[in-house]
Amino acid sequence: MPMIVGKQQGGRDLRSRILLAGALMSALMLVLAGRLYHLQITRGEEFTAKSFDNFVKETRVPADRGMMLDNRGRILVDNRPSYNVTLTPAFCQPSGAPKGYCLDEILPKLATYLSLTSDEVERVREQYRKARGLKRFRDFTVKLDVDLDALDRLEANRLELAGIDVVAAPHRHYRYGALAAHVLGYMNEVTGEELDGFEKKGIEGYVLGDYIGRRGVERRFESDLRGVDGWRKTIVDAKGRKIRGSSHLLGDLDRLTPPSSGHNLVLSLNLPLQQAAEKAFEAAAAGALVAVDVNTGFVLAMVSKPAYDPNKLTGRITRAELRAISEDPLEPLIFRVAQEHYHPGSTWKVVTALAGLKTGTHGAHNSVFCNGGYSLGRRRWRCWRDAGHGTVDLHHALKHSCDTFFYAMSDRMGIDAIAEMATELGFGRVPGLDLSPEVPGIVPSTTYHDRVTPGGYTKGLALNTSIGQGDVNVSPIQLAMAYAAIANDGTLYRPQVVRRIEDPDGKLVRALEPQVVHKLDVKPEHLALVGAGLNAVMNEPGGTAYYRRLKDVAVAGKTGTAQVVKLGSTRIKANQMTFFQRDHAWFAAYAPFEQPEVAVVVLNEHGGSGSSDAAPIAMAVVREYFRIKAEEEAARNTPPPEPAPKATPSASPPASDPLPALDSGTTREASRATKESAPWT
Amino acid sequence: MDLVAPGRSTARQLWRNIPWHILALALLIAALGVWNLASASRAAYAPIWKSQIYWLLIGLGACAGTMLLDYRYLLKLAYPIYGVVVLLLVAVLVRGHAAMGAQRWLDLGPVHLQPSELMKLAIILVVARFFHEDPHTKEGYSLLQLWLPALLLAVPVALVMKQPDLGTSMMIAAVAGSIILVAKVRWRSLLVLAAGFVASAVFAWAYLLKPYQKKRVLAFLDPEGDVLGAGYHASQSLIAVGSGQASGKGWGHGTQTQLSFLPEQHTDFVFSVWGEEHGFVGAVVLIGLYLVLLVMMLAVAASAREKFGSFLAVGVAAMVFWHVFVNIGMVTGLLPVVGVTLPLLSYGGSSVLTNMIGLGLLMNVAMRRHLF
C-alpha cells in the first residue's frame, strides 16, 4: 500500500505553475487559431484556387465544324460520329495482375476483335512501353474510326478488356467521297511549326492533334468553318484518373462551357450537275472541267481528275495508300483547274480573233485563202487540215478552226496585240479562285520571248501563239472565265465557289457577292462576231462540233486540240504515241447562245481531239444543266406537298436527300432564282 | 491524514467522483473523430471508421481498467513499468517489425505492439514519481539535481530515435519536459537547457538525422519548393486546410480528401480533412474543445490530493497538448512534418489506446482527490 508522507498539499503547491501551463497552452492554441485564420480566411481563396487546379481537369469539347452545302442546301461535307479505341496502361495492367497481363492477354484479344495489323499491334506495344509513371493513366489511341462490327465485338467482350475504352469523336465526312475533292479540300493534323506561327500571329484555339483545313474550301474558309471549342471540367484524383460520379465536388461551378459550332458554307456547286460532270469525265484519265455561271462568276461544277478521297486523306490514310497517291504519275493531288497550265490549242483562237478585230487587222469580211498552210520566210505553218479550207472569213475560220486564217492575222498584227487581248481576258495572272496555289499561265509577248527564247522574238512565234501553241499556257479556270466574259458581253468575273456563310441555324452571316475583275475593253459587236463564230462551230453544218449540238438549246463552243510535243513532218495516230505525248483535247462552250447562262470548259489531258474527246463531256454537262433547270422549274410550278426537311448533319444518307428544296421556307435559292436570269446562283 | 489507504473509499464515493464532464468531452471529440474518419475513408474504400469505433471501445475498457486501480499504487509500479517498456523498446530494435522505413512495431502473436506509445505513459509515471519524492520545490531545481530525470528521459528518447521515430521521441521529451517545468526549474537551468537543446539540434542535424528526416525539415522551411517531393505532404495539406475557407466544403465534399490528394489522411493528416470540410469555424471549434479538455485536465492537476497525482495529470495534459499542437502545427505548415497523431481524431489502435489509458490515469487522479 503506497504511503504518502509529509506535508503534502498535492496540486495546491503547483497551482501557479499549472496556471502558467494553462496560459501557455491557451496561447499556443491561439497561435494555431491565428495560423488557421491566415490559411483559411486570408489566403483561403488562393488555396481554393489551388485545390481546383488539383482536381479539376479541363478538357476541350471540340466545336462542330461547319458543313458545306451545295447551292440547293444539300449536304456535301458534314461531321459524322466516329469511334476510336483507346488503351489506358494503368487500367489495362492493374496492380495485382500477372506480369505482362496487358500485352500478352488483352492485346491479342483486342487485335482479333479489331483486326489489327502486326504493324498496328507493334505500335501499341511501343506506346505501352513508353508510358511510365503518371503517364500510365493517360489513354492513347489504339485504332481510329473503328467500324460498327468491330465495335459490337468489343462491346460483347467488354469485361475481359480491362483498360480499353471506346471514345466518340466527330469526324469530317465527305459524303460523296472523291466528288469535287479538290474544291472541298481535306483536313489533317496541324503541325508544331504551324502552331508556333499561329502563336506569333495571335491565332488562338489550336492545339497539337487538332485538324485544320488543307486545300480547297476547307483551307480557304478555315476560320469560318472552325467554331470555338468549349471546355468541360472533369474531376481527377491525385493520380490524374477521372473520377465518375464525383461531380458534386464541383459545387456550382459550370461543368461545361459549350462550344459554338462553325459556320456552314453554301457553295455555288450544284450536286447533280457536279455528279453529272464527274460521270461524264469517267472516260478520261486526267483533266479538268469547269462549269461557271457566266453572269456571276460562281462555279457550278468543277472536276479535277484524277482525284482522291478526302475521307482518306483526313487522317485515315495508310502509308501505302499515301505512297500510291504521291507516286502516281498523274499526280492526283494537283488541282488541274487552276494549279496547272496547258497549251489552249484552238480554244485560244477567240483571243486572236478579238485581238485582230480590235486592231482592225481583219474585219468581219476580210478573207484569207487557206491552202493547207501559211508560209512565212522559208518556213511553212501547217493548217490542221492538209487539204486547206479555201477562202475563209473570221466566221468560218472559227467554225472550221482554220489555222491559216489566224496565222495570217497574227502575221500582220504581231504577238503583242494578242498578248494585250489575252491580258484583257484575264490570262497571264492568277485567277483568284483561292482553292489551291494557282499558276498565272503564260501569255507570250515580244518582251517575253526576248527574255526566254534563244535568239529573242521572231515573227514566227506570233503564228504559233495565234493558235494557242508555242509558249501560250492557260489554266482551265482562266479559259472558262474568258469564255464567260465573251458570253456575258464583256464582264470578266473572278471565279468563286462559296455563295453564303450561314450560322448553324441557317441564318445568313455573310453573302459573297459576284466580283467583277473588270469590263473588257472590247467592242460589243466584236464579241458578237466571235460569238456568232462559236455558235457556228456547233450549230452550222461543217462546224467542228456540229455533231455535238443539242436539239433544244443553242450552244456556242470551240474545240481545241493542243499539241504537247513537236511532231515530225508526218502525222502519227494517237495510238502510236505514248500517253504523255498525246494531244490535249479541249472544249470551251457557253449556253444558251442567245441569253448565255453557263460556260463550260473541258480539258481532257492527253485525251486526243477536242471534238471527239472533250466536246461530249462538256455537252453532257450542258445538257444536264438544262435538264436540272427544267426539273426545278417544273417543281416550282407544282409545289411539293410538304416542306422539304431541313438538312441536318448526317441525318439521312445521301441517297435519300430531298430534291432541291423549292418551297418558300427553305429555298433560299429558289426565291432568288425568279429574280435572276440564271436560276441557279 | 498522514497515511492514506486507498482501499478505504467506497465504490459509491468513487463513482460519484468520476469527472464525467471530462469523459463526456473526450468522447465528444472521439465521436467527431469517427465522423471525420467516415468522410476520410470514403476515398480509401475501407470503412476504417468502424474499426476506429472498435478501438475506441477497447480504449474505453482500458480506460476503465486504469481507473480501477488506485493511482497511488503506481508510485511503486512506476519504475518496474518503465523498465519493462525500455526492454520492449530494445526488443523492437533487435527484432521488430519494419514498416515505412522504420522499425516501430513488436509482433506479439495477434497484436502489433508499438512500445514507443507505451513509453509516453511510462515516462509520465517515472518523472511524476521522481518529482513527487524530491523535495526541492521551493527554490527550484538546478540542472545537476535533474540528472536522474534527464537520464530517465534520455534512454527512451535515444531508443525511439534509433527506430527511427523522430515525432514520438520528441513527444516523449516534450511530455517529460513539461512535468519538469511545472516542477519548477531555475531560470538559469532553463537557459542552459535551451542552449543544450540548440547544441543537440545542431548535433542531431549533423550526425543523427536520417536523410528523409532532413528532407522533411527542409521541406518545412520551404514547402512550395519541392511540391512533388518531400514538400508534397506539406503543400497538399496546406491546400486542403486553406481551401476550407471560413465554413468548409462540407462533410464528404472535401476535394483534397475525397480525391486522395492528401497522404496519410486518416492518421497524421486527419486534421486537414477536418479543416477542409469544416473550414475555419469547424477548426476553431475543434481547437476550442481540445482547449476546454486541457483546462479541465489541468484543473484536475491543480486539485489533486498530492503531488504525484498532480504530476500525473500534468503529464497527461501535456501529452494531449503537445500532440494537438505539434500535429495541427504540422498540418498547417507551422512545424515540420513529423509523425505525430492528433489525439482521438487520428485513426489507429496505438494512438487511441495511449490516449484512453492516459485519460483513465487522469480520471483516476480526479476521482480520488477527496478520499481522505
PDB file of N, CA and C in Angstrom, chain B residues 258-299:
ATOM      1  N   GLN B 258     -11.359  13.612 -50.707  1.00  0.00           N
ATOM      2  CA  GLN B 258     -12.082  12.594 -51.455  1.00  0.00           C
ATOM      3  C   GLN B 258     -11.289  12.119 -52.670  1.00  0.00           C
ATOM      4  N   LEU B 259     -10.427  12.961 -53.194  1.00  0.00           N
ATOM      5  CA  LEU B 259      -9.699  12.572 -54.398  1.00  0.00           C
ATOM      6  C   LEU B 259      -8.257  12.187 -54.085  1.00  0.00           C
ATOM      7  N   SER B 260      -8.016  11.893 -52.829  1.00  0.00           N
ATOM      8  CA  SER B 260      -6.731  11.315 -52.407  1.00  0.00           C
ATOM      9  C   SER B 260      -5.525  12.201 -52.632  1.00  0.00           C
ATOM     10  N   PHE B 261      -5.718  13.510 -52.611  1.00  0.00           N
ATOM     11  CA  PHE B 261      -4.540  14.367 -52.718  1.00  0.00           C
ATOM     12  C   PHE B 261      -3.782  14.413 -51.405  1.00  0.00           C
ATOM     13  N   LEU B 262      -4.478  14.073 -50.336  1.00  0.00           N
ATOM     14  CA  LEU B 262      -3.827  14.093 -49.031  1.00  0.00           C
ATOM     15  C   LEU B 262      -3.219  12.740 -48.741  1.00  0.00           C
ATOM     16  N   PRO B 263      -1.961  12.735 -48.388  1.00  0.00           N
ATOM     17  CA  PRO B 263      -1.381  11.482 -47.943  1.00  0.00           C
ATOM     18  C   PRO B 263      -1.711  11.306 -46.459  1.00  0.00           C
ATOM     19  N   GLU B 264      -1.734  10.081 -45.985  1.00  0.00           N
ATOM     20  CA  GLU B 264      -1.923   9.825 -44.548  1.00  0.00           C
ATOM     21  C   GLU B 264      -3.129  10.558 -44.011  1.00  0.00           C
ATOM     22  N   GLN B 265      -4.200  10.581 -44.816  1.00  0.00           N
ATOM     23  CA  GLN B 265      -5.308  11.427 -44.400  1.00  0.00           C
ATOM     24  C   GLN B 265      -6.093  10.842 -43.217  1.00  0.00           C
ATOM     25  N   HIS B 266      -5.874   9.571 -42.890  1.00  0.00           N
ATOM     26  CA  HIS B 266      -6.590   9.023 -41.728  1.00  0.00           C
ATOM     27  C   HIS B 266      -5.795   9.202 -40.471  1.00  0.00           C
ATOM     28  N   THR B 267      -4.498   9.273 -40.638  1.00  0.00           N
ATOM     29  CA  THR B 267      -3.666   9.241 -39.440  1.00  0.00           C
ATOM     30  C   THR B 267      -3.098  10.616 -39.127  1.00  0.00           C
ATOM     31  N   ASP B 268      -1.875  10.864 -39.572  1.00  0.00           N
ATOM     32  CA  ASP B 268      -1.231  12.100 -39.134  1.00  0.00           C
ATOM     33  C   ASP B 268      -1.877  13.349 -39.715  1.00  0.00           C
ATOM     34  N   PHE B 269      -2.486  13.234 -40.927  1.00  0.00           N
ATOM     35  CA  PHE B 269      -3.022  14.436 -41.568  1.00  0.00           C
ATOM     36  C   PHE B 269      -4.545  14.519 -41.473  1.00  0.00           C
ATOM     37  N   VAL B 270      -5.081  13.866 -40.449  1.00  0.00           N
ATOM     38  CA  VAL B 270      -6.539  13.821 -40.360  1.00  0.00           C
ATOM     39  C   VAL B 270      -7.130  15.214 -40.120  1.00  0.00           C
ATOM     40  N   PHE B 271      -6.335  16.091 -39.527  1.00  0.00           N
ATOM     41  CA  PHE B 271      -6.867  17.424 -39.265  1.00  0.00           C
ATOM     42  C   PHE B 271      -7.099  18.200 -40.569  1.00  0.00           C
ATOM     43  N   SER B 272      -6.314  17.906 -41.594  1.00  0.00           N
ATOM     44  CA  SER B 272      -6.543  18.630 -42.849  1.00  0.00           C
ATOM     45  C   SER B 272      -7.881  18.222 -43.468  1.00  0.00           C
ATOM     46  N   VAL B 273      -8.313  16.993 -43.176  1.00  0.00           N
ATOM     47  CA  VAL B 273      -9.649  16.589 -43.622  1.00  0.00           C
ATOM     48  C   VAL B 273     -10.689  17.461 -42.911  1.00  0.00           C
ATOM     49  N   TRP B 274     -10.501  17.574 -41.610  1.00  0.00           N
ATOM     50  CA  TRP B 274     -11.429  18.372 -40.806  1.00  0.00           C
ATOM     51  C   TRP B 274     -11.417  19.834 -41.268  1.00  0.00           C
ATOM     52  N   GLY B 275     -10.213  20.349 -41.432  1.00  0.00           N
ATOM     53  CA  GLY B 275     -10.085  21.761 -41.820  1.00  0.00           C
ATOM     54  C   GLY B 275     -10.678  22.021 -43.192  1.00  0.00           C
ATOM     55  N   GLU B 276     -10.505  21.070 -44.114  1.00  0.00           N
ATOM     56  CA  GLU B 276     -11.031  21.282 -45.459  1.00  0.00           C
ATOM     57  C   GLU B 276     -12.555  21.214 -45.482  1.00  0.00           C
ATOM     58  N   GLU B 277     -13.086  20.260 -44.741  1.00  0.00           N
ATOM     59  CA  GLU B 277     -14.531  20.046 -44.852  1.00  0.00           C
ATOM     60  C   GLU B 277     -15.344  20.927 -43.909  1.00  0.00           C
ATOM     61  N   HIS B 278     -14.714  21.424 -42.842  1.00  0.00           N
ATOM     62  CA  HIS B 278     -15.491  22.214 -41.889  1.00  0.00           C
ATOM     63  C   HIS B 278     -14.966  23.633 -41.722  1.00  0.00           C
ATOM     64  N   GLY B 279     -13.871  23.942 -42.424  1.00  0.00           N
ATOM     65  CA  GLY B 279     -13.416  25.320 -42.505  1.00  0.00           C
ATOM     66  C   GLY B 279     -12.877  25.881 -41.200  1.00  0.00           C
ATOM     67  N   PHE B 280     -12.705  27.189 -41.211  1.00  0.00           N
ATOM     68  CA  PHE B 280     -12.147  27.883 -40.061  1.00  0.00           C
ATOM     69  C   PHE B 280     -13.046  27.699 -38.843  1.00  0.00           C
ATOM     70  N   VAL B 281     -14.340  27.807 -39.060  1.00  0.00           N
ATOM     71  CA  VAL B 281     -15.276  27.677 -37.939  1.00  0.00           C
ATOM     72  C   VAL B 281     -15.098  26.314 -37.282  1.00  0.00           C
ATOM     73  N   GLY B 282     -15.142  25.257 -38.089  1.00  0.00           N
ATOM     74  CA  GLY B 282     -15.009  23.914 -37.546  1.00  0.00           C
ATOM     75  C   GLY B 282     -13.669  23.703 -36.864  1.00  0.00           C
ATOM     76  N   ALA B 283     -12.608  24.255 -37.479  1.00  0.00           N
ATOM     77  CA  ALA B 283     -11.268  24.066 -36.923  1.00  0.00           C
ATOM     78  C   ALA B 283     -11.158  24.743 -35.565  1.00  0.00           C
ATOM     79  N   VAL B 284     -11.700  25.964 -35.480  1.00  0.00           N
ATOM     80  CA  VAL B 284     -11.614  26.688 -34.213  1.00  0.00           C
ATOM     81  C   VAL B 284     -12.473  26.003 -33.150  1.00  0.00           C
ATOM     82  N   VAL B 285     -13.626  25.486 -33.565  1.00  0.00           N
ATOM     83  CA  VAL B 285     -14.460  24.754 -32.604  1.00  0.00           C
ATOM     84  C   VAL B 285     -13.685  23.555 -32.056  1.00  0.00           C
ATOM     85  N   LEU B 286     -13.016  22.822 -32.950  1.00  0.00           N
ATOM     86  CA  LEU B 286     -12.278  21.638 -32.508  1.00  0.00           C
ATOM     87  C   LEU B 286     -11.147  22.027 -31.555  1.00  0.00           C
ATOM     88  N   ILE B 287     -10.407  23.064 -31.953  1.00  0.00           N
ATOM     89  CA  ILE B 287      -9.304  23.516 -31.105  1.00  0.00           C
ATOM     90  C   ILE B 287      -9.855  23.973 -29.751  1.00  0.00           C
ATOM     91  N   GLY B 288     -11.004  24.645 -29.810  1.00  0.00           N
ATOM     92  CA  GLY B 288     -11.646  25.085 -28.572  1.00  0.00           C
ATOM     93  C   GLY B 288     -11.997  23.897 -27.685  1.00  0.00           C
ATOM     94  N   LEU B 289     -12.524  22.844 -28.286  1.00  0.00           N
ATOM     95  CA  LEU B 289     -12.868  21.658 -27.494  1.00  0.00           C
ATOM     96  C   LEU B 289     -11.627  21.076 -26.831  1.00  0.00           C
ATOM     97  N   TYR B 290     -10.546  21.007 -27.616  1.00  0.00           N
ATOM     98  CA  TYR B 290      -9.294  20.499 -27.041  1.00  0.00           C
ATOM     99  C   TYR B 290      -8.863  21.381 -25.879  1.00  0.00           C
ATOM    100  N   LEU B 291      -8.974  22.687 -26.051  1.00  0.00           N
ATOM    101  CA  LEU B 291      -8.505  23.597 -25.025  1.00  0.00           C
ATOM    102  C   LEU B 291      -9.347  23.435 -23.754  1.00  0.00           C
ATOM    103  N   VAL B 292     -10.671  23.310 -23.932  1.00  0.00           N
ATOM    104  CA  VAL B 292     -11.529  23.101 -22.773  1.00  0.00           C
ATOM    105  C   VAL B 292     -11.131  21.800 -22.065  1.00  0.00           C
ATOM    106  N   LEU B 293     -10.869  20.760 -22.865  1.00  0.00           N
ATOM    107  CA  LEU B 293     -10.448  19.486 -22.277  1.00  0.00           C
ATOM    108  C   LEU B 293      -9.148  19.660 -21.484  1.00  0.00           C
ATOM    109  N   LEU B 294      -8.228  20.418 -22.068  1.00  0.00           N
ATOM    110  CA  LEU B 294      -6.937  20.619 -21.399  1.00  0.00           C
ATOM    111  C   LEU B 294      -7.118  21.397 -20.100  1.00  0.00           C
ATOM    112  N   VAL B 295      -7.951  22.414 -20.133  1.00  0.00           N
ATOM    113  CA  VAL B 295      -8.192  23.207 -18.916  1.00  0.00           C
ATOM    114  C   VAL B 295      -8.798  22.311 -17.826  1.00  0.00           C
ATOM    115  N   MET B 296      -9.732  21.452 -18.227  1.00  0.00           N
ATOM    116  CA  MET B 296     -10.319  20.520 -17.257  1.00  0.00           C
ATOM    117  C   MET B 296      -9.252  19.610 -16.681  1.00  0.00           C
ATOM    118  N   MET B 297      -8.340  19.152 -17.566  1.00  0.00           N
ATOM    119  CA  MET B 297      -7.267  18.261 -17.100  1.00  0.00           C
ATOM    120  C   MET B 297      -6.346  18.978 -16.131  1.00  0.00           C
ATOM    121  N   LEU B 298      -6.037  20.233 -16.474  1.00  0.00           N
ATOM    122  CA  LEU B 298      -5.155  20.988 -15.577  1.00  0.00           C
ATOM    123  C   LEU B 298      -5.858  21.259 -14.247  1.00  0.00           C
ATOM    124  N   ALA B 299      -7.167  21.445 -14.303  1.00  0.00           N
ATOM    125  CA  ALA B 299      -7.929  21.635 -13.065  1.00  0.00           C
ATOM    126  C   ALA B 299      -7.799  20.405 -12.183  1.00  0.00           C
TER     127      ALA B 299
END
